[in-house]
CSV table of C-alpha atoms in Angstrom, one decimal:
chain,number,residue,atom,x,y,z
V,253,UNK,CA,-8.0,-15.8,3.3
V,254,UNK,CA,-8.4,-12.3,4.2
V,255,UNK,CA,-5.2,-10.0,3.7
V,256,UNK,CA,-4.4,-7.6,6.5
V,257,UNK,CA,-2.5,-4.6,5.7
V,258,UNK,CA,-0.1,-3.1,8.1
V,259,UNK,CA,1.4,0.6,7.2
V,260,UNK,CA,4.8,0.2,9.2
V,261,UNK,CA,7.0,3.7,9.6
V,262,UNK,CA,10.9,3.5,10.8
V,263,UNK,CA,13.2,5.9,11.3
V,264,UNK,CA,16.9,5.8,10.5
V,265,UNK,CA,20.1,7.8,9.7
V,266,UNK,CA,21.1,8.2,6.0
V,267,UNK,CA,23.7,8.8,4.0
V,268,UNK,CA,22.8,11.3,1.8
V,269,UNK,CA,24.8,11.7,-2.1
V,270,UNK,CA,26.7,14.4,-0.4
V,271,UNK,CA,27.9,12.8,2.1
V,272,UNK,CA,25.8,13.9,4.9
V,273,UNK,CA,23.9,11.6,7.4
V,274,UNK,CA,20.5,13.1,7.7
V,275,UNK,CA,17.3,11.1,9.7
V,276,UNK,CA,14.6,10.1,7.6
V,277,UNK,CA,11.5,8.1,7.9
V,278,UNK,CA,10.5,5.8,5.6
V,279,UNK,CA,6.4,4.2,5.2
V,280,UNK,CA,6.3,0.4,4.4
V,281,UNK,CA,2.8,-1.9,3.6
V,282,UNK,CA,3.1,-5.3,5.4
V,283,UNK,CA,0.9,-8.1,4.7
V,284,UNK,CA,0.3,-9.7,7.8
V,285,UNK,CA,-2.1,-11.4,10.8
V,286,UNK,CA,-1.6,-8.7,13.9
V,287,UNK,CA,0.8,-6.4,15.2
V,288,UNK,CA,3.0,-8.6,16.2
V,289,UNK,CA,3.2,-10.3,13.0
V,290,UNK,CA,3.7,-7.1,11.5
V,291,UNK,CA,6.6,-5.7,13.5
V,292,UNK,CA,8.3,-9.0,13.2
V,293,UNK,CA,8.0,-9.9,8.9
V,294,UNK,CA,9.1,-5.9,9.1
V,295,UNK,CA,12.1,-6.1,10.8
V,296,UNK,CA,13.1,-9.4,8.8
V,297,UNK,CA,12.7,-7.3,5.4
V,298,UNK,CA,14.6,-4.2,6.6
V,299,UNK,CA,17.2,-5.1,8.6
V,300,UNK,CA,19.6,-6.0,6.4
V,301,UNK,CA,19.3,-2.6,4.2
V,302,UNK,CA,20.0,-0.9,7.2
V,303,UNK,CA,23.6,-0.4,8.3
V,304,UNK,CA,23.0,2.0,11.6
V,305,UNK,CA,20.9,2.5,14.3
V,306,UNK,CA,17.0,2.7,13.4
V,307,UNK,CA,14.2,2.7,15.5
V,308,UNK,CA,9.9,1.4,14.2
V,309,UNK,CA,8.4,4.3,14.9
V,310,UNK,CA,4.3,3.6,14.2
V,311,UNK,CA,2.3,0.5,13.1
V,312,UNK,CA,-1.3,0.8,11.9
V,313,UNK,CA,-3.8,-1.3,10.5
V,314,UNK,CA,-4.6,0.0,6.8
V,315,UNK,CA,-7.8,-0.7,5.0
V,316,UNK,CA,-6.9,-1.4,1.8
V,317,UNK,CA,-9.2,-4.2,-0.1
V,318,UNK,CA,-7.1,-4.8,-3.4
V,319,UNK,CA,-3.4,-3.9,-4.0
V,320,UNK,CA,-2.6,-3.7,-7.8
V,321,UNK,CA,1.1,-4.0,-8.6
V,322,UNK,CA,2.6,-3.0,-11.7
V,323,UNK,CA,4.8,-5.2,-14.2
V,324,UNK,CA,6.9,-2.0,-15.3
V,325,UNK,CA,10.2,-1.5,-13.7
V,326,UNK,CA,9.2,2.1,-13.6
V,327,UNK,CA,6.8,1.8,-11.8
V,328,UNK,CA,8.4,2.8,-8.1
V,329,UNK,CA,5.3,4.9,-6.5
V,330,UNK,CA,2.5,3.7,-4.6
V,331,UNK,CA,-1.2,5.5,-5.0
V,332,UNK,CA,-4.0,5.4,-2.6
V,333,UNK,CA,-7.3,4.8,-5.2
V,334,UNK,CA,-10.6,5.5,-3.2
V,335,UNK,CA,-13.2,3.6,-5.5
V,336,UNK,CA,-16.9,4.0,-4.8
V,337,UNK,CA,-19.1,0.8,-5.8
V,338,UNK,CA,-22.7,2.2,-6.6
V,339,UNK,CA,-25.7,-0.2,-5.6
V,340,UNK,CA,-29.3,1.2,-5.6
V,341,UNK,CA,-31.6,0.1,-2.5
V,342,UNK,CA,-34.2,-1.7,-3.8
V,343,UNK,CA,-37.0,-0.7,-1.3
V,344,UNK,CA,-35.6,3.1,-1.2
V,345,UNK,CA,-34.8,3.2,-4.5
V,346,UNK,CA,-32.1,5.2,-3.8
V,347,UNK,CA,-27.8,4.8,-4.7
V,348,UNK,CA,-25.8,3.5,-2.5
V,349,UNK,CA,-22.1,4.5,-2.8
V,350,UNK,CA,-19.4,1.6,-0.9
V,351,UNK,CA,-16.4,3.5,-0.7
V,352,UNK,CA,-12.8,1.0,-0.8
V,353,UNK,CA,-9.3,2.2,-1.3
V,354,UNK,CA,-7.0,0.1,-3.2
V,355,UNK,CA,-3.4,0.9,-3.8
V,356,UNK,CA,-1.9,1.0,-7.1
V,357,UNK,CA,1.8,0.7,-8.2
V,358,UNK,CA,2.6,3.0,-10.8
V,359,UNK,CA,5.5,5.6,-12.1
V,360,UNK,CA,3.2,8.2,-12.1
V,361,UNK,CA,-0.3,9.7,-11.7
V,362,UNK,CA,-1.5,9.0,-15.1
V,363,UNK,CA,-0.2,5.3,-14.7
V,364,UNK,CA,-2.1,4.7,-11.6
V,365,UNK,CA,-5.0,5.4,-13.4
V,366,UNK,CA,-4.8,3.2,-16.5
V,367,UNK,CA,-3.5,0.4,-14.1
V,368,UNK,CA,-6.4,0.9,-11.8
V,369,UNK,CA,-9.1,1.1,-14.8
V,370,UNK,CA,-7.6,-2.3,-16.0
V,371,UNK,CA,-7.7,-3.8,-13.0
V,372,UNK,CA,-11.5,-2.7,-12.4
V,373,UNK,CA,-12.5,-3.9,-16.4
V,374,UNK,CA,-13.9,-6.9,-15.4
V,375,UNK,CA,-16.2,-5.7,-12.1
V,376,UNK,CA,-19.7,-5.9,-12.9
V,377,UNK,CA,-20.9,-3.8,-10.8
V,378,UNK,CA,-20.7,0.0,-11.7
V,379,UNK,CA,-18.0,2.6,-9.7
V,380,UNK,CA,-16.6,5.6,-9.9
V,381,UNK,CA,-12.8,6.7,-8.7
V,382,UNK,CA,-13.2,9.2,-6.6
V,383,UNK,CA,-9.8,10.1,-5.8
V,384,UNK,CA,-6.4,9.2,-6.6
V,385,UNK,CA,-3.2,10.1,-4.9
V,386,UNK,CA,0.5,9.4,-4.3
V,387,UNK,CA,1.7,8.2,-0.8
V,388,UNK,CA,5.0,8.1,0.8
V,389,UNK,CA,4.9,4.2,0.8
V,390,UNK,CA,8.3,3.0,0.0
V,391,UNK,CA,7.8,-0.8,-0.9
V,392,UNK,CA,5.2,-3.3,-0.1
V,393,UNK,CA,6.3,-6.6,1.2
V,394,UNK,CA,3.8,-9.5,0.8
V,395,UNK,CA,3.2,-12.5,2.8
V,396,UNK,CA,5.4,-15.7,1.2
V,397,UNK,CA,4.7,-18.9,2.9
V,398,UNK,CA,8.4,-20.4,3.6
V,399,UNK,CA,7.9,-23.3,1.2
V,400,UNK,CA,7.9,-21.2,-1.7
């Protein structure tokens, strides 16, 4: 089955260490079907971690092909990895470059990058990482069928 990325923004008051209440928006990656689906596996994840008002501000498809999460409890940043696969055309005789972006979980930069290289050892087609950079995606919450 194919996974569907959704990047899913809210905004909501919060209580800063100071004691001030200050809006923030906040980017979450939802594994889900449409829209709909989305909004609603969203809401279920957040609502409970929210103790005022807060309103979904944006939902958008993301193209992500792999998602590589980390082991390490460190590890609390999410990085957007564009990787391009390099094919040559036989008739042309010319390369090919298939750009995807993965995201890694990593605590920083340099993490990303050994996480994303192990996760790429065993491709057998040749790449190259083209870029690597942090996003502002909070948490990524999966698809778990209810029987699990």
């Amino acid at each position: 089955m194919v996974t569907e990325w959704f990047e899913c923004k809210v905004r909501y008051d919060k209580v800063s260490e100071e004691g001030l209440i200050k809006k923030v928006n906040e980017t979450y990656l939802v594994d889900a079907l449409s829209f709909t689906e989305a909004e609603k596996r969203f809401l279920e994840e957040i609502e409970p971690f929210m103790s005022g008002d807060f309103v979904v501000t944006d939902i958008k498809r993301a193209k992500i092909s792999e998602l590589f999460e980390s082991e390490d409890l460190q590890a609390d940043r999410w990085f957007k990895a564009k990787v391009a696969f390099i094919t040559i055309d036989e008739k042309t005789e010319k390369e090919k470059r298939t750009v995807q972006t993965m995201m890694v979980q990593a605590a920083e930069f340099k993490d990303a990058l050994n996480n994303l290289e192990k996760n790429m050892a065993g491709t057998l087609g040749d790449y190259v990482i083209s870029s690597i950079a942090e996003t502002k995606i909070m948490d990524v919450y999966r698809y778990v069928p209810k029987d699990e």
